[in-house]
Amino acid sequence: RGISEEKLDALLWELEVGLLESDVAYTVIESIKKDIKEELRNASFERDKINEMVENVLRNAISHVLKSSEIDFMDFIKSSKKPIVIMFVGVNGSGKTLAIAKMATLLRKYGISSVMAAGDTFRAGAIEQLSIHADKVGVKIIKHGSGADPAAVAYDAIDHAKAKHKDVVLLDTAGRVQTNINLMDEMAKIKRVAKPDLIIFVGDALSGNDAVEQAKRFNEVVGIDGVILTKVDTDAKGGSALSVAYTIGKPLLFIGVGQGYEDQIPFEPQWMMDNIFG
Amino acid sequence: DLGDSLRGTLKKIANAVHVDSKLIKEVVRDIQRALLQADVNVKLVLELTKKIEKRALQEKPPAGMSNREHVIHIVYDELVNILGDSRELPIKKQIIMMVGLYGQGKTTTCGKLATFFKKKGLRPVLIAGDVHRPAAYEQLKQISEQVKVPFYGDKSEKDAVKVVKEGLNKFKRVSDVIIVDTSGRHKLENDLISEMKDIFKATKPDEKLLVIDAATGQQAGPQAKAFNDAVKISGIVLTKLDGTAKGGGALSAASEVGAPIVFIGTGEHSGDFEKFEPAGFISRLLG
Ligand SMILES: Nc1nc2c(ncn2[C@@H]2O[C@H](COP(=O)(O)OP(=O)(O)OP(=O)(O)O)[C@@H](O)[C@H]2O)c(=O)[nH]1
Ligand SMILES: Nc1nc2c(ncn2[C@@H]2O[C@H](COP(=O)(O)OP(=O)(O)OP(=O)(O)O)[C@@H](O)[C@H]2O)c(=O)[nH]1
Ligand SMILES: [Mg+2]
Ligand SMILES: [Mg+2]
C-alpha cells in the first residue's frame, strides 16, 4: 500500500533542502526525485519507519549515480600506450593549472614521467605560472610565446614526449565560458590536433547550479572522460559533483583539497554521501 | 520585466478572472524555483518567498495597477531591498583593496578598475599584494602594461604587508587611485584571514571590494560573512556574467555584508566592465 503524492513531497522536502544547501543543482534534484517517486509510491512500509525509508531510497539513488562510473585512474595510466595525452579544460579560474601540477606530482610518485604543455597562450602570466609549477615539481615544460597557437604547443609537447620517451603529456588550456563560441571552437581544434587519450573537466566545488550547464556544454563540444572537482577545502559541500555525475555520467576522478601538490586525492563516493546527508 | 521563465507564471495572474490564494501560492512556488536555480541562498529564498506570498495575499494593488503588475512590483521590491541602496565608487583619490575566494577574478578586475578610473581622468596604480600564487606578480605586471598604468610589486618578498606598504609609500603622492590586489583565500584559512586583516590595517583602504564569481553557489553567503567580519566590505564586484550563471550568490553576499554590488565583469578583457544595474540583474536572476 503506497504513499500519496502530497505525503511524498512533504517527506522529500526536508531532504531536498539539504541537497540544495549542499549545492546539488535544482534540476538534478528534481530528476532524482522523479526517479525515486515510482519506487516510493509502490513501496510497502511501516507507518513509523516512513522517513527512514524515504531517506534510504534517496541515498541509494545518489550512491548509484556516484558509483556508476568509477574507473581506476592509475590502472588506466599504467596499461595505456605511451605517451598518454591528458587535456585539461574548464571555466575560468576553476583550478586547471594547479590540478596539472598536482597530477604531475602524483604520476611521479608512481614512477610515471610527464611533460607539461603550456596550452594557455592567452591569459596574463599563464605561461609563467605553469613554468613555476613545472620547475617546482621537477618536470619539463613545453611552451611557445604568448599568443601562440595552443594546438601547436600541444603538437610540440607530444613530439617531445615521443622523442624523449615521456609517459604522459599534461596539456593545460585557457579558461573559457561555454557561451564563447570562438573559444569553444578553439577547444575543439586543440582536441583535433592533440588527439587526447583523456579529456578532464576541472570543475569548481564553489559553483552551484551552473556546474550542470558547464559540464553539459563542455561534454557536447569535446566529450569529457573524467572530472576533477577543486576547492573542496573551502567548506563547499561539493554537491556540484553529484550534479555533474548525474548530468554527463562520467567519473569524478579526484578532488582538490588545497594549494599543495599533494592536495589532490581520489574521490570517495562515501565522502560525498556524508557531506550531503551529514 | 522579470525574465522569461516567470513570464508564463505571471500570465496565469494576467489571465485569471479572480486572483485567489491558490494561484498566488502557485506563482510563489515558480519564483522560489527561479531563485533556487539562480543560486540564491536557500534560507534567504524561503524567507523571501514567504514575504512575497504574504504581501501578494494581503496588499491590494494600488489604483491603476493590474494584479499582474502588482505581483511584479512586490517581487522586484523585495529583491531590490536585499540588494540595498545603490552606490557608485566616488571619482576621487582613494585606496581600494580587492579580496575574495580563489579564482574569482580579483587580479583581472584590478586591470578593469584601473581602466575605469583612467577614463575618469584619475591616475591609478596597481599593487601586487598577492605573494602566494605562482606568477601573481607577472600576471598583474602584464595587466598593468596592457592597461598602461604604473605597477608595484616585489617578486622576492614573501610578506604581503611589507610589499603593500612599500607600494603605498612609493605611489601615494603620484597616484590617485591605489588598487591593491590580494591573494585568494577562504574562511577556514586562519593565517590568510589574518593576513587580510593585517593588509587592511596597514593600508586603511577607502574601499574593500569583495570579488564574486557569478557561478558561486551556497558558499557565497557564508564566505562573504567571514570576509565582512574580517574587513568591512564596502562593495561587491560580480564577475563572469558573460557565462550562463545567474549570480544569485551575489544577492546572498549583498545581504550578508550589507554592501551593494558596484560593478559587473562581462569578460576577460579590461573593457569588459560595467556599473551594476539592479533591473538587468533581477531580470537575469529570475529568467
Ligand atoms: N583552496 C583551494 N584553492 C585551489 C584549489 N585548486 C586551485 N586553487 C586555487 O584557485 C586559483 C585558480 O587556480 P588556477 O590553477 O590558476 O585555475 P585555472 O583554471 O588554471 O585558471 P584560468 O587558467 O585562469 O582559467 C589559484 O589561486 C589556485 O591556487 C583547491 O583545491 N583548493
Ligand atoms: N569569462 C570571464 N572570465 C573572467 C572574468 N573575470 C576574470 N576572468 C577570468 O577568470 C580567471 C581567474 O581570474 P583571476 O583574476 O586570476 O582571479 P583571482 O581572483 O585573482 O584568482 P586568485 O588570485 O588565484 O584567487 C582568469 O582566467 C580570468 O581571465 C569575467 O568577467 N569573465
Ligand atoms: Mg590556468
Ligand atoms: Mg589573483
GROMACS .gro file of N, CA and C in nm, chain A residues 145-273:
model
  387
  145GLY      N    1   5.557   3.136  -2.729
  145GLY     CA    2   5.535   3.272  -2.680
  145GLY      C    3   5.388   3.298  -2.653
  146SER      N    4   5.365   3.408  -2.581
  146SER     CA    5   5.226   3.449  -2.555
  146SER      C    6   5.157   3.474  -2.688
  147GLY      N    7   5.034   3.430  -2.701
  147GLY     CA    8   4.960   3.450  -2.826
  147GLY      C    9   4.980   3.339  -2.928
  148ALA      N   10   5.066   3.243  -2.896
  148ALA     CA   11   5.092   3.133  -2.989
  148ALA      C   12   4.967   3.045  -3.002
  149ASP      N   13   4.967   2.957  -3.102
  149ASP     CA   14   4.855   2.866  -3.124
  149ASP      C   15   4.864   2.750  -3.025
  150PRO      N   16   4.763   2.736  -2.936
  150PRO     CA   17   4.767   2.629  -2.836
  150PRO      C   18   4.782   2.491  -2.898
  151ALA      N   19   4.721   2.471  -3.015
  151ALA     CA   20   4.730   2.340  -3.082
  151ALA      C   21   4.875   2.311  -3.120
  152ALA      N   22   4.948   2.415  -3.159
  152ALA     CA   23   5.089   2.399  -3.196
  152ALA      C   24   5.173   2.361  -3.074
  153VAL      N   25   5.140   2.422  -2.959
  153VAL     CA   26   5.212   2.390  -2.835
  153VAL      C   27   5.187   2.243  -2.800
  154ALA      N   28   5.061   2.200  -2.813
  154ALA     CA   29   5.024   2.061  -2.783
  154ALA      C   30   5.101   1.965  -2.872
  155TYR      N   31   5.101   1.996  -3.000
  155TYR     CA   32   5.170   1.912  -3.101
  155TYR      C   33   5.318   1.900  -3.066
  156ASP      N   34   5.378   2.014  -3.032
  156ASP     CA   35   5.519   2.021  -2.996
  156ASP      C   36   5.548   1.935  -2.872
  157ALA      N   37   5.459   1.943  -2.773
  157ALA     CA   38   5.477   1.868  -2.649
  157ALA      C   39   5.466   1.717  -2.673
  158ILE      N   40   5.374   1.678  -2.760
  158ILE     CA   41   5.356   1.535  -2.790
  158ILE      C   42   5.479   1.482  -2.865
  159ASP      N   43   5.529   1.563  -2.957
  159ASP     CA   44   5.653   1.527  -3.029
  159ASP      C   45   5.767   1.503  -2.930
  160HIS      N   46   5.780   1.599  -2.836
  160HIS     CA   47   5.884   1.590  -2.734
  160HIS      C   48   5.869   1.462  -2.652
  161ALA      N   49   5.744   1.434  -2.610
  161ALA     CA   50   5.719   1.315  -2.528
  161ALA      C   51   5.759   1.187  -2.601
  162LYS      N   52   5.727   1.182  -2.732
  162LYS     CA   53   5.761   1.064  -2.812
  162LYS      C   54   5.912   1.051  -2.824
  163ALA      N   55   5.978   1.164  -2.851
  163ALA     CA   56   6.124   1.162  -2.870
  163ALA      C   57   6.199   1.126  -2.742
  164LYS      N   58   6.151   1.180  -2.630
  164LYS     CA   59   6.222   1.161  -2.503
  164LYS      C   60   6.159   1.050  -2.417
  165HIS      N   61   6.069   0.972  -2.474
  165HIS     CA   62   6.004   0.862  -2.402
  165HIS      C   63   5.940   0.904  -2.271
  166LYS      N   64   5.864   1.014  -2.274
  166LYS     CA   65   5.788   1.059  -2.156
  166LYS      C   66   5.652   0.989  -2.162
  167ASP      N   67   5.604   0.947  -2.044
  167ASP     CA   68   5.481   0.868  -2.040
  167ASP      C   69   5.354   0.949  -2.065
  168VAL      N   70   5.349   1.070  -2.006
  168VAL     CA   71   5.224   1.147  -2.009
  168VAL      C   72   5.249   1.292  -2.053
  169VAL      N   73   5.159   1.344  -2.135
  169VAL     CA   74   5.161   1.487  -2.169
  169VAL      C   75   5.043   1.551  -2.096
  170LEU      N   76   5.071   1.649  -2.012
  170LEU     CA   77   4.966   1.720  -1.938
  170LEU      C   78   4.942   1.852  -2.008
  171LEU      N   79   4.832   1.861  -2.080
  171LEU     CA   80   4.803   1.977  -2.165
  171LEU      C   81   4.711   2.077  -2.095
  172ASP      N   82   4.767   2.193  -2.061
  172ASP     CA   83   4.690   2.299  -1.997
  172ASP      C   84   4.619   2.379  -2.106
  173THR      N   85   4.496   2.423  -2.079
  173THR     CA   86   4.429   2.510  -2.176
  173THR      C   87   4.373   2.632  -2.102
  174ALA      N   88   4.342   2.736  -2.174
  174ALA     CA   89   4.288   2.858  -2.114
  174ALA      C   90   4.148   2.834  -2.061
  175GLY      N   91   4.114   2.907  -1.957
  175GLY     CA   92   3.977   2.902  -1.907
  175GLY      C   93   3.885   2.959  -2.012
  176ARG      N   94   3.761   2.916  -2.013
  176ARG     CA   95   3.666   2.969  -2.111
  176ARG      C   96   3.524   2.945  -2.060
  177VAL      N   97   3.431   3.033  -2.100
  177VAL     CA   98   3.289   3.011  -2.067
  177VAL      C   99   3.221   2.953  -2.191
  178GLN      N  100   3.126   2.865  -2.169
  178GLN     CA  101   3.065   2.791  -2.280
  178GLN      C  102   2.984   2.880  -2.374
  179THR      N  103   2.958   3.004  -2.333
  179THR     CA  104   2.885   3.096  -2.420
  179THR      C  105   2.977   3.160  -2.524
  180ASN      N  106   3.108   3.142  -2.508
  180ASN     CA  107   3.202   3.199  -2.604
  180ASN      C  108   3.226   3.098  -2.716
  181ILE      N  109   3.157   3.118  -2.828
  181ILE     CA  110   3.162   3.024  -2.940
  181ILE      C  111   3.304   3.007  -2.994
  182ASN      N  112   3.375   3.119  -3.007
  182ASN     CA  113   3.512   3.113  -3.060
  182ASN      C  114   3.602   3.025  -2.975
  183LEU      N  115   3.590   3.041  -2.841
  183LEU     CA  116   3.676   2.964  -2.752
  183LEU      C  117   3.633   2.817  -2.747
  184MET      N  118   3.504   2.790  -2.765
  184MET     CA  119   3.457   2.651  -2.773
  184MET      C  120   3.514   2.587  -2.899
  185ASP      N  121   3.516   2.664  -3.009
  185ASP     CA  122   3.574   2.615  -3.135
  185ASP      C  123   3.723   2.591  -3.119
  186GLU      N  124   3.791   2.683  -3.048
  186GLU     CA  125   3.935   2.668  -3.026
  186GLU      C  126   3.963   2.540  -2.950
  187MET      N  127   3.881   2.512  -2.847
  187MET     CA  128   3.898   2.392  -2.766
  187MET      C  129   3.880   2.267  -2.853
  188ALA      N  130   3.781   2.270  -2.942
  188ALA     CA  131   3.757   2.157  -3.031
  188ALA      C  132   3.876   2.137  -3.124
  189LYS      N  133   3.936   2.248  -3.168
  189LYS     CA  134   4.051   2.240  -3.258
  189LYS      C  135   4.172   2.180  -3.186
  190ILE      N  136   4.194   2.223  -3.061
  190ILE     CA  137   4.307   2.168  -2.984
  190ILE      C  138   4.289   2.017  -2.973
  191LYS      N  139   4.165   1.973  -2.949
  191LYS     CA  140   4.137   1.829  -2.938
  191LYS      C  141   4.169   1.757  -3.070
  192ARG      N  142   4.128   1.818  -3.181
  192ARG     CA  143   4.152   1.753  -3.312
  192ARG      C  144   4.301   1.732  -3.336
  193VAL      N  145   4.381   1.831  -3.298
  193VAL     CA  146   4.526   1.824  -3.323
  193VAL      C  147   4.596   1.734  -3.221
  194ALA      N  148   4.560   1.749  -3.093
  194ALA     CA  149   4.631   1.677  -2.987
  194ALA      C  150   4.582   1.533  -2.970
  195LYS      N  151   4.462   1.505  -3.017
  195LYS     CA  152   4.402   1.371  -3.003
  195LYS      C  153   4.424   1.315  -2.861
  196PRO      N  154   4.373   1.382  -2.759
  196PRO     CA  155   4.400   1.337  -2.622
  196PRO      C  156   4.338   1.202  -2.591
  197ASP      N  157   4.406   1.126  -2.505
  197ASP     CA  158   4.353   0.997  -2.460
  197ASP      C  159   4.248   1.021  -2.352
  198LEU      N  160   4.263   1.133  -2.284
  198LEU     CA  161   4.172   1.166  -2.173
  198LEU      C  162   4.147   1.316  -2.174
  199ILE      N  163   4.019   1.355  -2.168
  199ILE     CA  164   3.989   1.497  -2.151
  199ILE      C  165   3.927   1.512  -2.012
  200ILE      N  166   3.995   1.588  -1.928
  200ILE     CA  167   3.948   1.606  -1.790
  200ILE      C  168   3.884   1.744  -1.773
  201PHE      N  169   3.760   1.745  -1.724
  201PHE     CA  170   3.691   1.870  -1.694
  201PHE      C  171   3.722   1.907  -1.550
  202VAL      N  172   3.783   2.025  -1.531
  202VAL     CA  173   3.814   2.070  -1.396
  202VAL      C  174   3.703   2.164  -1.351
  203GLY      N  175   3.624   2.118  -1.254
  203GLY     CA  176   3.511   2.196  -1.204
  203GLY      C  177   3.539   2.248  -1.065
  204ASP      N  178   3.474   2.357  -1.032
  204ASP     CA  179   3.495   2.427  -0.904
  204ASP      C  180   3.385   2.387  -0.806
  205ALA      N  181   3.425   2.336  -0.689
  205ALA     CA  182   3.325   2.294  -0.589
  205ALA      C  183   3.245   2.413  -0.535
  206LEU      N  184   3.297   2.535  -0.559
  206LEU     CA  185   3.224   2.653  -0.512
  206LEU      C  186   3.104   2.682  -0.602
  207SER      N  187   3.101   2.623  -0.722
  207SER     CA  188   2.992   2.657  -0.813
  207SER      C  189   2.866   2.580  -0.779
  208GLY      N  190   2.755   2.642  -0.809
  208GLY     CA  191   2.624   2.584  -0.777
  208GLY      C  192   2.558   2.525  -0.901
  209ASN      N  193   2.442   2.578  -0.935
  209ASN     CA  194   2.363   2.525  -1.046
  209ASN      C  195   2.433   2.532  -1.181
  210ASP      N  196   2.523   2.629  -1.198
  210ASP     CA  197   2.586   2.646  -1.328
  210ASP      C  198   2.677   2.529  -1.365
  211ALA      N  199   2.717   2.449  -1.264
  211ALA     CA  200   2.804   2.333  -1.292
  211ALA      C  201   2.740   2.242  -1.397
  212VAL      N  202   2.605   2.230  -1.390
  212VAL     CA  203   2.533   2.145  -1.485
  212VAL      C  204   2.550   2.198  -1.627
  213GLU      N  205   2.528   2.331  -1.643
  213GLU     CA  206   2.539   2.392  -1.775
  213GLU      C  207   2.679   2.377  -1.832
  214GLN      N  208   2.778   2.402  -1.743
  214GLN     CA  209   2.917   2.395  -1.785
  214GLN      C  210   2.953   2.254  -1.834
  215ALA      N  211   2.928   2.157  -1.747
  215ALA     CA  212   2.966   2.019  -1.780
  215ALA      C  213   2.895   1.969  -1.905
  216LYS      N  214   2.765   2.002  -1.914
  216LYS     CA  215   2.685   1.958  -2.029
  216LYS      C  216   2.745   2.010  -2.158
  217ARG      N  217   2.774   2.142  -2.162
  217ARG     CA  218   2.822   2.207  -2.283
  217ARG      C  219   2.963   2.163  -2.321
  218PHE      N  220   3.053   2.155  -2.219
  218PHE     CA  221   3.189   2.110  -2.248
  218PHE      C  222   3.186   1.966  -2.301
  219ASN      N  223   3.098   1.884  -2.244
  219ASN     CA  224   3.085   1.745  -2.286
  219ASN      C  225   3.035   1.737  -2.430
  220GLU      N  226   2.941   1.827  -2.467
  220GLU     CA  227   2.888   1.830  -2.604
  220GLU      C  228   2.997   1.867  -2.703
  221VAL      N  229   3.083   1.963  -2.666
  221VAL     CA  230   3.182   2.016  -2.760
  221VAL      C  231   3.303   1.924  -2.778
  222VAL      N  232   3.358   1.871  -2.667
  222VAL     CA  233   3.477   1.787  -2.683
  222VAL      C  234   3.464   1.646  -2.624
  223GLY      N  235   3.361   1.624  -2.546
  223GLY     CA  236   3.350   1.494  -2.479
  223GLY      C  237   3.442   1.486  -2.359
  224ILE      N  238   3.383   1.473  -2.241
  224ILE     CA  239   3.463   1.467  -2.118
  224ILE      C  240   3.479   1.322  -2.076
  225ASP      N  241   3.600   1.285  -2.036
  225ASP     CA  242   3.624   1.147  -1.992
  225ASP      C  243   3.626   1.135  -1.841
  226GLY      N  244   3.662   1.244  -1.775
  226GLY     CA  245   3.670   1.240  -1.629
  226GLY      C  246   3.664   1.380  -1.573
  227VAL      N  247   3.636   1.388  -1.443
  227VAL     CA  248   3.618   1.518  -1.378
  227VAL      C  249   3.709   1.531  -1.256
  228ILE      N  250   3.765   1.648  -1.237
  228ILE     CA  251   3.834   1.680  -1.111
  228ILE      C  252   3.757   1.796  -1.049
  229LEU      N  253   3.719   1.782  -0.923
  229LEU     CA  254   3.644   1.887  -0.854
  229LEU      C  255   3.737   1.956  -0.755
  230THR      N  256   3.762   2.086  -0.774
  230THR     CA  257   3.861   2.157  -0.691
  230THR      C  258   3.797   2.237  -0.579
  231LYS      N  259   3.883   2.287  -0.489
  231LYS     CA  260   3.845   2.380  -0.383
  231LYS      C  261   3.744   2.321  -0.285
  232VAL      N  262   3.752   2.192  -0.265
  232VAL     CA  263   3.662   2.125  -0.172
  232VAL      C  264   3.697   2.166  -0.028
  233ASP      N  265   3.823   2.211  -0.007
  233ASP     CA  266   3.868   2.252   0.127
  233ASP      C  267   3.806   2.384   0.171
  234THR      N  268   3.738   2.453   0.080
  234THR     CA  269   3.682   2.585   0.115
  234THR      C  270   3.553   2.573   0.194
  235ASP      N  271   3.522   2.451   0.239
  235ASP     CA  272   3.399   2.428   0.316
  235ASP      C  273   3.280   2.407   0.223
  236ALA      N  274   3.305   2.408   0.091
  236ALA     CA  275   3.198   2.379  -0.003
  236ALA      C  276   3.159   2.232   0.012
  237LYS      N  277   3.029   2.205   0.008
  237LYS     CA  278   2.983   2.067   0.027
  237LYS      C  279   3.008   1.983  -0.098
  238GLY      N  280   3.029   2.050  -0.211
  238GLY     CA  281   3.063   1.977  -0.333
  238GLY      C  282   2.947   1.908  -0.402
  239GLY      N  283   2.826   1.954  -0.378
  239GLY     CA  284   2.709   1.894  -0.443
  239GLY      C  285   2.719   1.897  -0.595
  240SER      N  286   2.800   1.992  -0.646
  240SER     CA  287   2.814   2.001  -0.792
  240SER      C  288   2.874   1.870  -0.846
  241ALA      N  289   2.944   1.795  -0.760
  241ALA     CA  290   2.998   1.665  -0.802
  241ALA      C  291   2.884   1.573  -0.844
  242LEU      N  292   2.778   1.573  -0.763
  242LEU     CA  293   2.662   1.489  -0.795
  242LEU      C  294   2.593   1.544  -0.921
  243SER      N  295   2.580   1.676  -0.929
  243SER     CA  296   2.514   1.738  -1.045
  243SER      C  297   2.585   1.698  -1.173
  244VAL      N  298   2.718   1.707  -1.171
  244VAL     CA  299   2.796   1.678  -1.291
  244VAL      C  300   2.788   1.529  -1.324
  245ALA      N  301   2.804   1.444  -1.223
  245ALA     CA  302   2.798   1.299  -1.246
  245ALA      C  303   2.663   1.260  -1.303
  246TYR      N  304   2.556   1.319  -1.248
  246TYR     CA  305   2.422   1.287  -1.295
  246TYR      C  306   2.400   1.334  -1.438
  247THR      N  307   2.456   1.452  -1.469
  247THR     CA  308   2.431   1.514  -1.600
  247THR      C  309   2.509   1.447  -1.713
  248ILE      N  310   2.638   1.420  -1.692
  248ILE     CA  311   2.717   1.365  -1.802
  248ILE      C  312   2.761   1.220  -1.780
  249GLY      N  313   2.734   1.166  -1.661
  249GLY     CA  314   2.763   1.025  -1.637
  249GLY      C  315   2.909   0.986  -1.650
  250LYS      N  316   3.000   1.078  -1.619
  250LYS     CA  317   3.142   1.045  -1.628
  250LYS      C  318   3.204   1.043  -1.488
  251PRO      N  319   3.313   0.969  -1.468
  251PRO     CA  320   3.366   0.952  -1.334
  251PRO      C  321   3.430   1.078  -1.275
  252LEU      N  322   3.408   1.096  -1.145
  252LEU     CA  323   3.478   1.201  -1.072
  252LEU      C  324   3.607   1.136  -1.022
  253LEU      N  325   3.720   1.178  -1.080
  253LEU     CA  326   3.847   1.110  -1.053
  253LEU      C  327   3.913   1.155  -0.924
  254PHE      N  328   3.925   1.288  -0.909
  254PHE     CA  329   3.995   1.343  -0.793
  254PHE      C  330   3.923   1.465  -0.741
  255ILE      N  331   3.950   1.497  -0.614
  255ILE     CA  332   3.903   1.624  -0.560
  255ILE      C  333   4.024   1.704  -0.512
  256GLY      N  334   4.019   1.834  -0.534
  256GLY     CA  335   4.127   1.923  -0.490
  256GLY      C  336   4.094   1.973  -0.351
  257VAL      N  337   4.189   1.955  -0.258
  257VAL     CA  338   4.162   1.994  -0.119
  257VAL      C  339   4.263   2.094  -0.066
  258GLY      N  340   4.325   2.174  -0.154
  258GLY     CA  341   4.417   2.276  -0.105
  258GLY      C  342   4.519   2.318  -0.209
  259GLN      N  343   4.613   2.404  -0.165
  259GLN     CA  344   4.713   2.461  -0.255
  259GLN      C  345   4.832   2.370  -0.280
  260GLY      N  346   4.854   2.273  -0.191
  260GLY     CA  347   4.976   2.192  -0.202
  260GLY      C  348   4.968   2.091  -0.316
  261TYR      N  349   5.084   2.044  -0.362
  261TYR     CA  350   5.088   1.949  -0.471
  261TYR      C  351   5.036   1.811  -0.432
  262GLU      N  352   5.027   1.786  -0.300
  262GLU     CA  353   4.973   1.659  -0.253
  262GLU      C  354   4.821   1.668  -0.233
  263ASP      N  355   4.767   1.791  -0.249
  263ASP     CA  356   4.625   1.813  -0.217
  263ASP      C  357   4.528   1.781  -0.331
  264GLN      N  358   4.549   1.665  -0.393
  264GLN     CA  359   4.453   1.619  -0.495
  264GLN      C  360   4.438   1.470  -0.468
  265ILE      N  361   4.323   1.433  -0.411
  265ILE     CA  362   4.306   1.295  -0.363
  265ILE      C  363   4.193   1.224  -0.439
  266PRO      N  364   4.200   1.090  -0.445
  266PRO     CA  365   4.096   1.016  -0.517
  266PRO      C  366   3.959   1.043  -0.457
  267PHE      N  367   3.858   1.054  -0.543
  267PHE     CA  368   3.722   1.078  -0.497
  267PHE      C  369   3.663   0.953  -0.435
  268GLU      N  370   3.607   0.970  -0.316
  268GLU     CA  371   3.539   0.859  -0.248
  268GLU      C  372   3.391   0.891  -0.240
  269PRO      N  373   3.305   0.811  -0.307
  269PRO     CA  374   3.161   0.838  -0.302
  269PRO      C  375   3.108   0.851  -0.159
  270GLN      N  376   3.162   0.773  -0.065
  270GLN     CA  377   3.111   0.778   0.072
  270GLN      C  378   3.132   0.917   0.133
  271TRP      N  379   3.245   0.979   0.098
  271TRP     CA  380   3.274   1.115   0.147
  271TRP      C  381   3.163   1.212   0.105
  272MET      N  382   3.123   1.198  -0.024
  272MET     CA  383   3.020   1.286  -0.077
  272MET      C  384   2.887   1.258  -0.006
  273MET      N  385   2.858   1.131   0.016
  273MET     CA  386   2.733   1.093   0.083
  273MET      C  387   2.729   1.155   0.224
   0.00000   0.00000   0.00000
